[in-house]
Amino acid sequence: MAGPPNLLIERPPQQRDGARAADVLSAVLRAVRLSGSVQFCFMPKGEWQTDAAPSLASLARPGGATPFHIVVQGTCWLKMEGRTVALNEGDVVAFPFGTGHQLGVGRDGALVTPVKDLPPRPWREIPVLRYGEGGPAVRLLCGYLEFAAASFQPLRDGLPTLLHVRTKADGLGWLHATIAQIVAEVDQPRAGGVSVLERLTEITFIEVLRQHVSSTPAGARGWLAAMTDPGLARCLALIHADPERDWSLGALAAASGLSRSAMTERFETMLATSPMRYVRDWRLCLAGVALSTSNRAIAAIASEAGYGSEAAFNRAFARAQGMPPAAWRRLAQQTG
């Protein structure tokens, strides 16, 4: 059996800025796990249009629900915020803020309300909703992902209201194959299919996010653009790798290779916040996840978020999320 090499032929590559940015995104996705699945299969025919409300996000727990549609077959239009977008087979659209929108074919089609027509949950199989007769058929997979990081203000400020990827036109063959597997799992349900669908849906959404990061123009501002700044990317990676650490401005600056003034200026310019406020807001975001997904004592969550008293945590959390921690937890339990 061959032993280990005595020397390295090549020097290991240094981490590039793009890789560092990916590390920040990965850290966020690890800390705030995506969860969700395809919720239903929507198959209308002829001319039709959906109601703009209620939103799929209304079915999710508080803390950030991102509705999505995957166009499996046919074409349709999407209307939101005064604009119309043509959707083709293989397109994926996601709405990080649950923005109201309509889908349809033609001009005066029948109004359908898929969200209201869904059967009571839990579902043993993916519901299939069919509408209309004759005319071209459209098939969409619709649902939402619970993406708690969308409640994190710096990230919210960096995301658009609509994420749109064309898996055919953009040369994303592997993603198109992933969607084909999602369809197969819906059409031929098997043991463990719901879990498989959840994972495949998460992969699809992560790639949509990565495509958006890669298309961020030079000179842009916001959280996604900040990841392309070497100094800021190092700083963000440190915060997200160890959010419970008792960070100080000096410790962050030294570890990031920046002066205090340079780091503070870059945070203000790119993220419209200060380094310490960023740390606080991320801890509160993680606290919201803990409240929604566990029964841990609020006092323990408050301490982990860096607050010396539960009362101080309650005030800060209510300012950040619009309701006190106990109310947040109750709402999550009701909708979970």
Short mmCIF file of the C-alpha atoms (twelve columns), coordinates in Angstrom:
data_MODEL
# 
_entry.id   MODEL 
# 
loop_
_atom_site.group_PDB 
_atom_site.id 
_atom_site.type_symbol 
_atom_site.label_atom_id 
_atom_site.label_alt_id 
_atom_site.label_comp_id 
_atom_site.label_asym_id 
_atom_site.label_seq_id 
_atom_site.Cartn_x 
_atom_site.Cartn_y 
_atom_site.Cartn_z 
_atom_site.pdbx_PDB_model_num 
ATOM 1   C CA . MET A 1   0.000   0.000  0.000   1 
ATOM 2   C CA . ALA A 2   1.370   3.375  -0.950  1 
ATOM 3   C CA . GLY A 3   2.230   5.671  1.922   1 
ATOM 4   C CA . PRO A 4   1.556   9.398  2.206   1 
ATOM 5   C CA . PRO A 5   3.520   11.688 -0.111  1 
ATOM 6   C CA . ASN A 6   6.716   13.206 1.266   1 
ATOM 7   C CA . LEU A 7   6.078   16.566 -0.298  1 
ATOM 8   C CA . LEU A 8   3.382   18.603 -1.991  1 
ATOM 9   C CA . ILE A 9   3.869   18.987 -5.727  1 
ATOM 10  C CA . GLU A 10  1.644   22.064 -5.833  1 
ATOM 11  C CA . ARG A 11  0.870   24.750 -3.264  1 
ATOM 12  C CA . PRO A 12  -2.766  24.570 -2.097  1 
ATOM 13  C CA . PRO A 13  -4.739  27.362 -3.738  1 
ATOM 14  C CA . GLN A 14  -5.489  30.386 -1.609  1 
ATOM 15  C CA . GLN A 15  -9.113  31.106 -0.893  1 
ATOM 16  C CA . ARG A 16  -10.431 33.509 -3.468  1 
ATOM 17  C CA . ASP A 17  -12.816 36.338 -2.672  1 
ATOM 18  C CA . GLY A 18  -15.586 34.513 -4.511  1 
ATOM 19  C CA . ALA A 19  -15.036 31.453 -2.320  1 
ATOM 20  C CA . ARG A 20  -15.069 33.645 0.778   1 
ATOM 21  C CA . ALA A 21  -18.384 35.143 -0.308  1 
ATOM 22  C CA . ALA A 22  -19.732 31.643 -0.809  1 
ATOM 23  C CA . ASP A 23  -18.582 30.800 2.735   1 
ATOM 24  C CA . VAL A 24  -20.659 33.679 4.123   1 
ATOM 25  C CA . LEU A 25  -23.737 32.545 2.215   1 
ATOM 26  C CA . SER A 26  -23.143 28.947 3.299   1 
ATOM 27  C CA . ALA A 27  -22.791 30.024 6.942   1 
ATOM 28  C CA . VAL A 28  -26.098 31.866 6.780   1 
ATOM 29  C CA . LEU A 29  -27.858 28.901 5.185   1 
ATOM 30  C CA . ARG A 30  -26.374 26.511 7.762   1 
ATOM 31  C CA . ALA A 31  -27.375 28.686 10.702  1 
ATOM 32  C CA . VAL A 32  -30.875 29.364 9.393   1 
ATOM 33  C CA . ARG A 33  -31.868 26.138 7.749   1 
ATOM 34  C CA . LEU A 34  -34.166 26.334 4.796   1 
ATOM 35  C CA . SER A 35  -37.209 24.154 5.102   1 
ATOM 36  C CA . GLY A 36  -40.141 23.611 2.847   1 
ATOM 37  C CA . SER A 37  -41.346 21.515 -0.004  1 
ATOM 38  C CA . VAL A 38  -43.398 21.616 -3.139  1 
ATOM 39  C CA . GLN A 39  -46.840 22.271 -1.764  1 
ATOM 40  C CA . PHE A 40  -49.058 21.487 -4.738  1 
ATOM 41  C CA . CYS A 41  -49.164 20.902 -8.468  1 
ATOM 42  C CA . PHE A 42  -51.199 23.515 -10.346 1 
ATOM 43  C CA . MET A 43  -52.496 22.444 -13.790 1 
ATOM 44  C CA . PRO A 44  -54.806 24.969 -15.508 1 
ATOM 45  C CA . LYS A 45  -55.947 24.869 -19.146 1 
ATOM 46  C CA . GLY A 46  -57.200 27.509 -21.551 1 
ATOM 47  C CA . GLU A 47  -57.269 31.138 -20.426 1 
ATOM 48  C CA . TRP A 48  -57.047 31.769 -16.688 1 
ATOM 49  C CA . GLN A 49  -55.611 34.023 -14.031 1 
ATOM 50  C CA . THR A 50  -54.909 33.617 -10.342 1 
ATOM 51  C CA . ASP A 51  -56.007 35.936 -7.592  1 
ATOM 52  C CA . ALA A 52  -53.186 38.052 -6.146  1 
ATOM 53  C CA . ALA A 53  -54.228 36.987 -2.632  1 
ATOM 54  C CA . PRO A 54  -54.069 35.047 -0.439  1 
ATOM 55  C CA . SER A 55  -50.351 34.423 -0.645  1 
ATOM 56  C CA . LEU A 56  -48.659 31.089 -0.121  1 
ATOM 57  C CA . ALA A 57  -46.648 32.851 2.573   1 
ATOM 58  C CA . SER A 58  -49.800 32.962 4.705   1 
ATOM 59  C CA . LEU A 59  -49.507 29.174 5.180   1 
ATOM 60  C CA . ALA A 60  -46.049 29.399 6.762   1 
ATOM 61  C CA . ARG A 61  -44.742 30.177 10.225  1 
ATOM 62  C CA . PRO A 62  -43.593 33.738 10.985  1 
ATOM 63  C CA . GLY A 63  -40.018 34.684 10.257  1 
ATOM 64  C CA . GLY A 64  -39.681 34.648 6.493   1 
ATOM 65  C CA . ALA A 65  -41.570 32.554 3.969   1 
ATOM 66  C CA . THR A 66  -40.515 32.632 0.322   1 
ATOM 67  C CA . PRO A 67  -43.187 31.483 -2.150  1 
ATOM 68  C CA . PHE A 68  -41.969 29.984 -5.417  1 
ATOM 69  C CA . HIS A 69  -43.246 28.632 -8.720  1 
ATOM 70  C CA . ILE A 70  -41.509 26.209 -11.063 1 
ATOM 71  C CA . VAL A 71  -42.842 26.135 -14.629 1 
ATOM 72  C CA . VAL A 72  -42.786 22.477 -15.622 1 
ATOM 73  C CA . GLN A 73  -44.856 22.699 -18.802 1 
ATOM 74  C CA . GLY A 74  -46.174 25.478 -21.027 1 
ATOM 75  C CA . THR A 75  -45.913 29.247 -20.733 1 
ATOM 76  C CA . CYS A 76  -47.755 31.900 -18.759 1 
ATOM 77  C CA . TRP A 77  -47.384 35.467 -17.597 1 
ATOM 78  C CA . LEU A 78  -46.489 36.846 -14.188 1 
ATOM 79  C CA . LYS A 79  -47.765 40.244 -13.084 1 
ATOM 80  C CA . MET A 80  -46.445 42.054 -10.030 1 
ATOM 81  C CA . GLU A 81  -45.682 45.622 -9.038  1 
ATOM 82  C CA . GLY A 82  -46.960 46.981 -12.338 1 
ATOM 83  C CA . ARG A 83  -44.806 44.835 -14.612 1 
ATOM 84  C CA . THR A 84  -45.436 41.694 -16.640 1 
ATOM 85  C CA . VAL A 85  -42.860 38.919 -17.040 1 
ATOM 86  C CA . ALA A 86  -43.153 36.014 -19.480 1 
ATOM 87  C CA . LEU A 87  -42.503 32.641 -17.870 1 
ATOM 88  C CA . ASN A 88  -41.398 29.671 -19.953 1 
ATOM 89  C CA . GLU A 89  -40.870 25.989 -19.326 1 
ATOM 90  C CA . GLY A 90  -37.951 25.488 -16.937 1 
ATOM 91  C CA . ASP A 91  -38.260 28.909 -15.283 1 
ATOM 92  C CA . VAL A 92  -38.062 29.255 -11.516 1 
ATOM 93  C CA . VAL A 93  -39.416 32.329 -9.734  1 
ATOM 94  C CA . ALA A 94  -39.224 33.067 -6.015  1 
ATOM 95  C CA . PHE A 95  -40.549 35.952 -3.928  1 
ATOM 96  C CA . PRO A 96  -38.319 36.587 -0.882  1 
ATOM 97  C CA . PHE A 97  -40.853 38.916 0.719   1 
ATOM 98  C CA . GLY A 98  -44.029 37.108 -0.291  1 
ATOM 99  C CA . THR A 99  -44.930 39.962 -2.647  1 
ATOM 100 C CA . GLY A 100 -48.416 39.669 -4.096  1 
ATOM 101 C CA . HIS A 101 -48.528 38.598 -7.736  1 
ATOM 102 C CA . GLN A 102 -50.736 37.030 -10.376 1 
ATOM 103 C CA . LEU A 103 -50.155 34.270 -12.903 1 
ATOM 104 C CA . GLY A 104 -52.212 33.669 -16.002 1 
ATOM 105 C CA . VAL A 105 -52.719 32.951 -19.671 1 
ATOM 106 C CA . GLY A 106 -54.618 35.304 -21.989 1 
ATOM 107 C CA . ARG A 107 -56.426 38.479 -21.036 1 
ATOM 108 C CA . ASP A 108 -59.852 37.620 -19.679 1 
ATOM 109 C CA . GLY A 109 -59.450 34.136 -18.275 1 
ATOM 110 C CA . ALA A 110 -61.432 32.696 -15.400 1 
ATOM 111 C CA . LEU A 111 -60.250 33.688 -11.936 1 
ATOM 112 C CA . VAL A 112 -58.863 30.757 -9.901  1 
ATOM 113 C CA . THR A 113 -57.679 30.711 -6.282  1 
ATOM 114 C CA . PRO A 114 -55.410 27.691 -5.771  1 
ATOM 115 C CA . VAL A 115 -54.407 28.545 -2.193  1 
ATOM 116 C CA . LYS A 116 -58.060 28.572 -1.106  1 
ATOM 117 C CA . ASP A 117 -58.784 25.338 -2.977  1 
ATOM 118 C CA . LEU A 118 -56.087 23.293 -1.245  1 
ATOM 119 C CA . PRO A 119 -57.260 20.364 0.900   1 
ATOM 120 C CA . PRO A 120 -56.667 20.469 4.663   1 
ATOM 121 C CA . ARG A 121 -53.164 19.567 5.791   1 
ATOM 122 C CA . PRO A 122 -51.247 17.374 6.460   1 
ATOM 123 C CA . TRP A 123 -51.032 15.853 2.974   1 
ATOM 124 C CA . ARG A 124 -49.959 12.283 2.370   1 
ATOM 125 C CA . GLU A 125 -49.294 13.107 -1.272  1 
ATOM 126 C CA . ILE A 126 -48.769 16.310 -3.223  1 
ATOM 127 C CA . PRO A 127 -52.200 17.796 -4.117  1 
ATOM 128 C CA . VAL A 128 -52.911 18.304 -7.823  1 
ATOM 129 C CA . LEU A 129 -55.292 21.164 -8.665  1 
ATOM 130 C CA . ARG A 130 -56.793 21.141 -12.164 1 
ATOM 131 C CA . TYR A 131 -58.761 23.965 -13.756 1 
ATOM 132 C CA . GLY A 132 -60.417 24.596 -17.132 1 
ATOM 133 C CA . GLU A 133 -60.920 22.532 -20.238 1 
ATOM 134 C CA . GLY A 134 -59.332 22.707 -23.693 1 
ATOM 135 C CA . GLY A 135 -56.614 25.062 -24.793 1 
ATOM 136 C CA . PRO A 136 -52.906 24.806 -23.985 1 
ATOM 137 C CA . ALA A 137 -52.057 23.170 -20.686 1 
ATOM 138 C CA . VAL A 138 -49.742 24.783 -18.157 1 
ATOM 139 C CA . ARG A 139 -48.203 22.891 -15.275 1 
ATOM 140 C CA . LEU A 140 -46.600 24.580 -12.295 1 
ATOM 141 C CA . LEU A 141 -45.172 23.294 -9.039  1 
ATOM 142 C CA . CYS A 142 -45.996 25.842 -6.359  1 
ATOM 143 C CA . GLY A 143 -45.058 26.185 -2.744  1 
ATOM 144 C CA . TYR A 144 -42.964 28.089 -0.277  1 
ATOM 145 C CA . LEU A 145 -39.724 27.757 1.635   1 
ATOM 146 C CA . GLU A 146 -39.402 28.851 5.229   1 
ATOM 147 C CA . PHE A 147 -36.325 31.041 4.958   1 
ATOM 148 C CA . ALA A 148 -35.904 32.712 8.338   1 
ATOM 149 C CA . ALA A 149 -32.827 34.649 7.179   1 
ATOM 150 C CA . ALA A 150 -35.159 36.741 5.015   1 
ATOM 151 C CA . SER A 151 -36.165 38.528 8.234   1 
ATOM 152 C CA . PHE A 152 -32.541 39.661 8.691   1 
ATOM 153 C CA . GLN A 153 -32.589 43.311 7.658   1 
ATOM 154 C CA . PRO A 154 -29.179 43.516 5.890   1 
ATOM 155 C CA . LEU A 155 -30.112 40.510 3.763   1 
ATOM 156 C CA . ARG A 156 -33.628 41.850 3.138   1 
ATOM 157 C CA . ASP A 157 -32.128 45.099 1.867   1 
ATOM 158 C CA . GLY A 158 -29.964 43.151 -0.597  1 
ATOM 159 C CA . LEU A 159 -32.678 40.933 -2.083  1 
ATOM 160 C CA . PRO A 160 -35.070 41.901 -4.875  1 
ATOM 161 C CA . THR A 161 -38.804 41.304 -4.623  1 
ATOM 162 C CA . LEU A 162 -38.520 38.786 -7.483  1 
ATOM 163 C CA . LEU A 163 -35.824 36.185 -8.162  1 
ATOM 164 C CA . HIS A 164 -36.102 34.712 -11.652 1 
ATOM 165 C CA . VAL A 165 -33.873 32.062 -13.216 1 
ATOM 166 C CA . ARG A 166 -34.348 30.497 -16.642 1 
ATOM 167 C CA . THR A 167 -32.806 27.052 -16.271 1 
ATOM 168 C CA . LYS A 168 -32.806 26.447 -20.022 1 
ATOM 169 C CA . ALA A 169 -31.650 29.827 -21.294 1 
ATOM 170 C CA . ASP A 170 -29.051 30.305 -18.541 1 
ATOM 171 C CA . GLY A 171 -27.303 27.008 -19.296 1 
ATOM 172 C CA . LEU A 172 -28.154 25.454 -15.944 1 
ATOM 173 C CA . GLY A 173 -28.553 21.926 -17.217 1 
ATOM 174 C CA . TRP A 174 -28.009 20.320 -13.823 1 
ATOM 175 C CA . LEU A 175 -30.695 22.506 -12.248 1 
ATOM 176 C CA . HIS A 176 -33.075 21.596 -15.059 1 
ATOM 177 C CA . ALA A 177 -32.340 17.944 -14.256 1 
ATOM 178 C CA . THR A 178 -33.061 18.613 -10.573 1 
ATOM 179 C CA . ILE A 179 -36.448 20.037 -11.512 1 
ATOM 180 C CA . ALA A 180 -37.107 16.958 -13.645 1 
ATOM 181 C CA . GLN A 181 -36.435 14.825 -10.555 1 
ATOM 182 C CA . ILE A 182 -38.857 16.964 -8.529  1 
ATOM 183 C CA . VAL A 183 -41.500 16.267 -11.170 1 
ATOM 184 C CA . ALA A 184 -40.744 12.548 -11.048 1 
ATOM 185 C CA . GLU A 185 -41.161 12.503 -7.271  1 
ATOM 186 C CA . VAL A 186 -44.538 14.244 -7.615  1 
ATOM 187 C CA . ASP A 187 -45.781 11.992 -10.427 1 
ATOM 188 C CA . GLN A 188 -44.611 8.720  -8.892  1 
ATOM 189 C CA . PRO A 189 -44.798 9.041  -5.098  1 
ATOM 190 C CA . ARG A 190 -42.491 6.709  -3.191  1 
ATOM 191 C CA . ALA A 191 -41.538 6.155  0.432   1 
ATOM 192 C CA . GLY A 192 -39.618 9.165  1.732   1 
ATOM 193 C CA . GLY A 193 -40.782 11.269 -1.188  1 
ATOM 194 C CA . VAL A 194 -41.772 14.283 0.914   1 
ATOM 195 C CA . SER A 195 -38.284 14.514 2.440   1 
ATOM 196 C CA . VAL A 196 -36.660 14.139 -0.981  1 
ATOM 197 C CA . LEU A 197 -38.860 16.920 -2.345  1 
ATOM 198 C CA . GLU A 198 -37.864 19.191 0.531   1 
ATOM 199 C CA . ARG A 199 -34.164 18.686 -0.134  1 
ATOM 200 C CA . LEU A 200 -34.502 19.108 -3.919  1 
ATOM 201 C CA . THR A 201 -36.517 22.291 -3.422  1 
ATOM 202 C CA . GLU A 202 -33.881 23.678 -1.064  1 
ATOM 203 C CA . ILE A 203 -31.134 22.933 -3.609  1 
ATOM 204 C CA . THR A 204 -33.132 24.712 -6.298  1 
ATOM 205 C CA . PHE A 205 -33.606 27.819 -4.156  1 
ATOM 206 C CA . ILE A 206 -29.941 27.919 -3.106  1 
ATOM 207 C CA . GLU A 207 -28.899 27.880 -6.753  1 
ATOM 208 C CA . VAL A 208 -31.342 30.704 -7.504  1 
ATOM 209 C CA . LEU A 209 -29.657 32.710 -4.722  1 
ATOM 210 C CA . ARG A 210 -26.191 31.862 -6.073  1 
ATOM 211 C CA . GLN A 211 -27.174 33.022 -9.519  1 
ATOM 212 C CA . HIS A 212 -28.308 36.324 -8.058  1 
ATOM 213 C CA . VAL A 213 -25.041 36.733 -6.135  1 
ATOM 214 C CA . SER A 214 -22.975 36.055 -9.267  1 
ATOM 215 C CA . SER A 215 -24.944 38.638 -11.232 1 
ATOM 216 C CA . THR A 216 -24.477 41.427 -8.664  1 
ATOM 217 C CA . PRO A 217 -22.957 44.331 -10.647 1 
ATOM 218 C CA . ALA A 218 -19.710 46.023 -9.668  1 
ATOM 219 C CA . GLY A 219 -20.268 49.071 -7.478  1 
ATOM 220 C CA . ALA A 220 -23.550 47.766 -6.080  1 
ATOM 221 C CA . ARG A 221 -24.347 48.100 -2.389  1 
ATOM 222 C CA . GLY A 222 -26.112 45.829 0.047   1 
ATOM 223 C CA . TRP A 223 -25.446 42.489 1.742   1 
ATOM 224 C CA . LEU A 224 -24.811 40.471 -1.415  1 
ATOM 225 C CA . ALA A 225 -22.517 43.141 -2.828  1 
ATOM 226 C CA . ALA A 226 -20.671 43.332 0.499   1 
ATOM 227 C CA . MET A 227 -19.583 39.724 0.072   1 
ATOM 228 C CA . THR A 228 -17.486 40.759 -2.931  1 
ATOM 229 C CA . ASP A 229 -15.470 43.212 -0.787  1 
ATOM 230 C CA . PRO A 230 -12.478 41.222 0.566   1 
ATOM 231 C CA . GLY A 231 -12.295 42.994 3.922   1 
ATOM 232 C CA . LEU A 232 -16.022 42.956 4.539   1 
ATOM 233 C CA . ALA A 233 -16.316 39.356 3.381   1 
ATOM 234 C CA . ARG A 234 -13.693 38.342 5.950   1 
ATOM 235 C CA . CYS A 235 -15.526 40.242 8.657   1 
ATOM 236 C CA . LEU A 236 -18.942 38.806 7.764   1 
ATOM 237 C CA . ALA A 237 -17.493 35.295 7.610   1 
ATOM 238 C CA . LEU A 238 -16.117 35.710 11.154  1 
ATOM 239 C CA . ILE A 239 -19.436 36.951 12.531  1 
ATOM 240 C CA . HIS A 240 -21.488 34.202 10.932  1 
ATOM 241 C CA . ALA A 241 -19.000 31.483 11.865  1 
ATOM 242 C CA . ASP A 242 -19.165 32.400 15.576  1 
ATOM 243 C CA . PRO A 243 -22.164 34.651 16.316  1 
ATOM 244 C CA . GLU A 244 -22.127 33.914 20.075  1 
ATOM 245 C CA . ARG A 245 -18.591 35.208 20.554  1 
ATOM 246 C CA . ASP A 246 -18.299 38.394 22.587  1 
ATOM 247 C CA . TRP A 247 -17.197 40.435 19.603  1 
ATOM 248 C CA . SER A 248 -15.783 43.915 20.028  1 
ATOM 249 C CA . LEU A 249 -15.101 46.458 17.334  1 
ATOM 250 C CA . GLY A 250 -11.372 46.085 17.869  1 
ATOM 251 C CA . ALA A 251 -11.438 42.272 17.729  1 
ATOM 252 C CA . LEU A 252 -13.448 42.260 14.514  1 
ATOM 253 C CA . ALA A 253 -11.214 44.850 12.881  1 
ATOM 254 C CA . ALA A 254 -8.017  43.017 13.809  1 
ATOM 255 C CA . ALA A 255 -9.314  39.642 12.615  1 
ATOM 256 C CA . SER A 256 -10.541 41.184 9.369   1 
ATOM 257 C CA . GLY A 257 -7.268  42.968 8.601   1 
ATOM 258 C CA . LEU A 258 -8.964  46.372 8.678   1 
ATOM 259 C CA . SER A 259 -8.649  49.419 10.874  1 
ATOM 260 C CA . ARG A 260 -11.645 50.268 13.053  1 
ATOM 261 C CA . SER A 261 -12.427 53.353 11.020  1 
ATOM 262 C CA . ALA A 262 -12.106 51.540 7.672   1 
ATOM 263 C CA . MET A 263 -14.335 48.698 8.806   1 
ATOM 264 C CA . THR A 264 -16.964 51.032 10.234  1 
ATOM 265 C CA . GLU A 265 -16.946 53.121 7.052   1 
ATOM 266 C CA . ARG A 266 -17.385 50.052 4.829   1 
ATOM 267 C CA . PHE A 267 -20.283 48.772 6.925   1 
ATOM 268 C CA . GLU A 268 -22.010 52.151 6.717   1 
ATOM 269 C CA . THR A 269 -21.383 52.482 2.977   1 
ATOM 270 C CA . MET A 270 -22.254 48.939 1.902   1 
ATOM 271 C CA . LEU A 271 -24.756 47.843 4.548   1 
ATOM 272 C CA . ALA A 272 -26.119 51.076 6.033   1 
ATOM 273 C CA . THR A 273 -25.390 49.781 9.536   1 
ATOM 274 C CA . SER A 274 -22.556 49.507 12.040  1 
ATOM 275 C CA . PRO A 275 -20.539 46.348 12.762  1 
ATOM 276 C CA . MET A 276 -21.946 45.953 16.289  1 
ATOM 277 C CA . ARG A 277 -25.505 46.577 15.137  1 
ATOM 278 C CA . TYR A 278 -25.000 43.935 12.457  1 
ATOM 279 C CA . VAL A 279 -23.890 41.417 15.110  1 
ATOM 280 C CA . ARG A 280 -26.918 42.286 17.254  1 
ATOM 281 C CA . ASP A 281 -29.379 41.966 14.374  1 
ATOM 282 C CA . TRP A 282 -27.977 38.585 13.310  1 
ATOM 283 C CA . ARG A 283 -28.242 37.272 16.866  1 
ATOM 284 C CA . LEU A 284 -31.877 38.415 17.008  1 
ATOM 285 C CA . CYS A 285 -32.542 36.643 13.710  1 
ATOM 286 C CA . LEU A 286 -31.091 33.424 15.160  1 
ATOM 287 C CA . ALA A 287 -33.177 33.964 18.288  1 
ATOM 288 C CA . GLY A 288 -36.298 34.081 16.130  1 
ATOM 289 C CA . VAL A 289 -35.355 30.729 14.624  1 
ATOM 290 C CA . ALA A 290 -34.805 29.227 18.079  1 
ATOM 291 C CA . LEU A 291 -38.185 30.514 19.259  1 
ATOM 292 C CA . SER A 292 -39.956 29.076 16.217  1 
ATOM 293 C CA . THR A 293 -38.295 25.667 16.177  1 
ATOM 294 C CA . SER A 294 -37.654 24.783 19.825  1 
ATOM 295 C CA . ASN A 295 -39.200 24.908 23.278  1 
ATOM 296 C CA . ARG A 296 -36.105 26.322 24.937  1 
ATOM 297 C CA . ALA A 297 -36.666 28.876 27.675  1 
ATOM 298 C CA . ILE A 298 -36.799 32.456 26.441  1 
ATOM 299 C CA . ALA A 299 -34.273 33.440 29.113  1 
ATOM 300 C CA . ALA A 300 -31.753 30.953 27.678  1 
ATOM 301 C CA . ILE A 301 -32.305 32.244 24.145  1 
ATOM 302 C CA . ALA A 302 -31.896 35.805 25.422  1 
ATOM 303 C CA . SER A 303 -28.560 34.943 27.047  1 
ATOM 304 C CA . GLU A 304 -27.328 33.244 23.886  1 
ATOM 305 C CA . ALA A 305 -28.235 36.385 21.924  1 
ATOM 306 C CA . GLY A 306 -26.025 38.436 24.228  1 
ATOM 307 C CA . TYR A 307 -28.652 40.027 26.469  1 
ATOM 308 C CA . GLY A 308 -28.124 40.208 30.217  1 
ATOM 309 C CA . SER A 309 -31.831 40.156 31.023  1 
ATOM 310 C CA . GLU A 310 -34.958 38.686 29.481  1 
ATOM 311 C CA . ALA A 311 -36.664 42.087 29.674  1 
ATOM 312 C CA . ALA A 312 -33.956 43.747 27.540  1 
ATOM 313 C CA . PHE A 313 -34.167 40.899 25.041  1 
ATOM 314 C CA . ASN A 314 -37.972 41.210 24.876  1 
ATOM 315 C CA . ARG A 315 -37.718 44.908 24.034  1 
ATOM 316 C CA . ALA A 316 -35.012 44.432 21.403  1 
ATOM 317 C CA . PHE A 317 -36.776 41.479 19.781  1 
ATOM 318 C CA . ALA A 318 -40.093 43.329 19.624  1 
ATOM 319 C CA . ARG A 319 -38.412 46.312 17.949  1 
ATOM 320 C CA . ALA A 320 -36.710 44.060 15.384  1 
ATOM 321 C CA . GLN A 321 -39.545 41.618 14.605  1 
ATOM 322 C CA . GLY A 322 -42.694 43.585 15.397  1 
ATOM 323 C CA . MET A 323 -43.857 41.375 18.279  1 
ATOM 324 C CA . PRO A 324 -42.465 40.086 21.583  1 
ATOM 325 C CA . PRO A 325 -40.756 36.672 21.721  1 
ATOM 326 C CA . ALA A 326 -43.671 34.865 23.403  1 
ATOM 327 C CA . ALA A 327 -46.128 36.055 20.749  1 
ATOM 328 C CA . TRP A 328 -43.668 35.068 18.005  1 
ATOM 329 C CA . ARG A 329 -43.448 31.549 19.441  1 
ATOM 330 C CA . ARG A 330 -47.232 31.178 19.780  1 
ATOM 331 C CA . LEU A 331 -47.792 32.252 16.181  1 
ATOM 332 C CA . ALA A 332 -45.122 29.820 14.973  1 
ATOM 333 C CA . GLN A 333 -46.790 26.958 16.851  1 
ATOM 334 C CA . GLN A 334 -50.192 27.824 15.394  1 
ATOM 335 C CA . THR A 335 -48.955 27.856 11.790  1 
ATOM 336 C CA . GLY A 336 -46.234 25.183 12.041  1 
# 
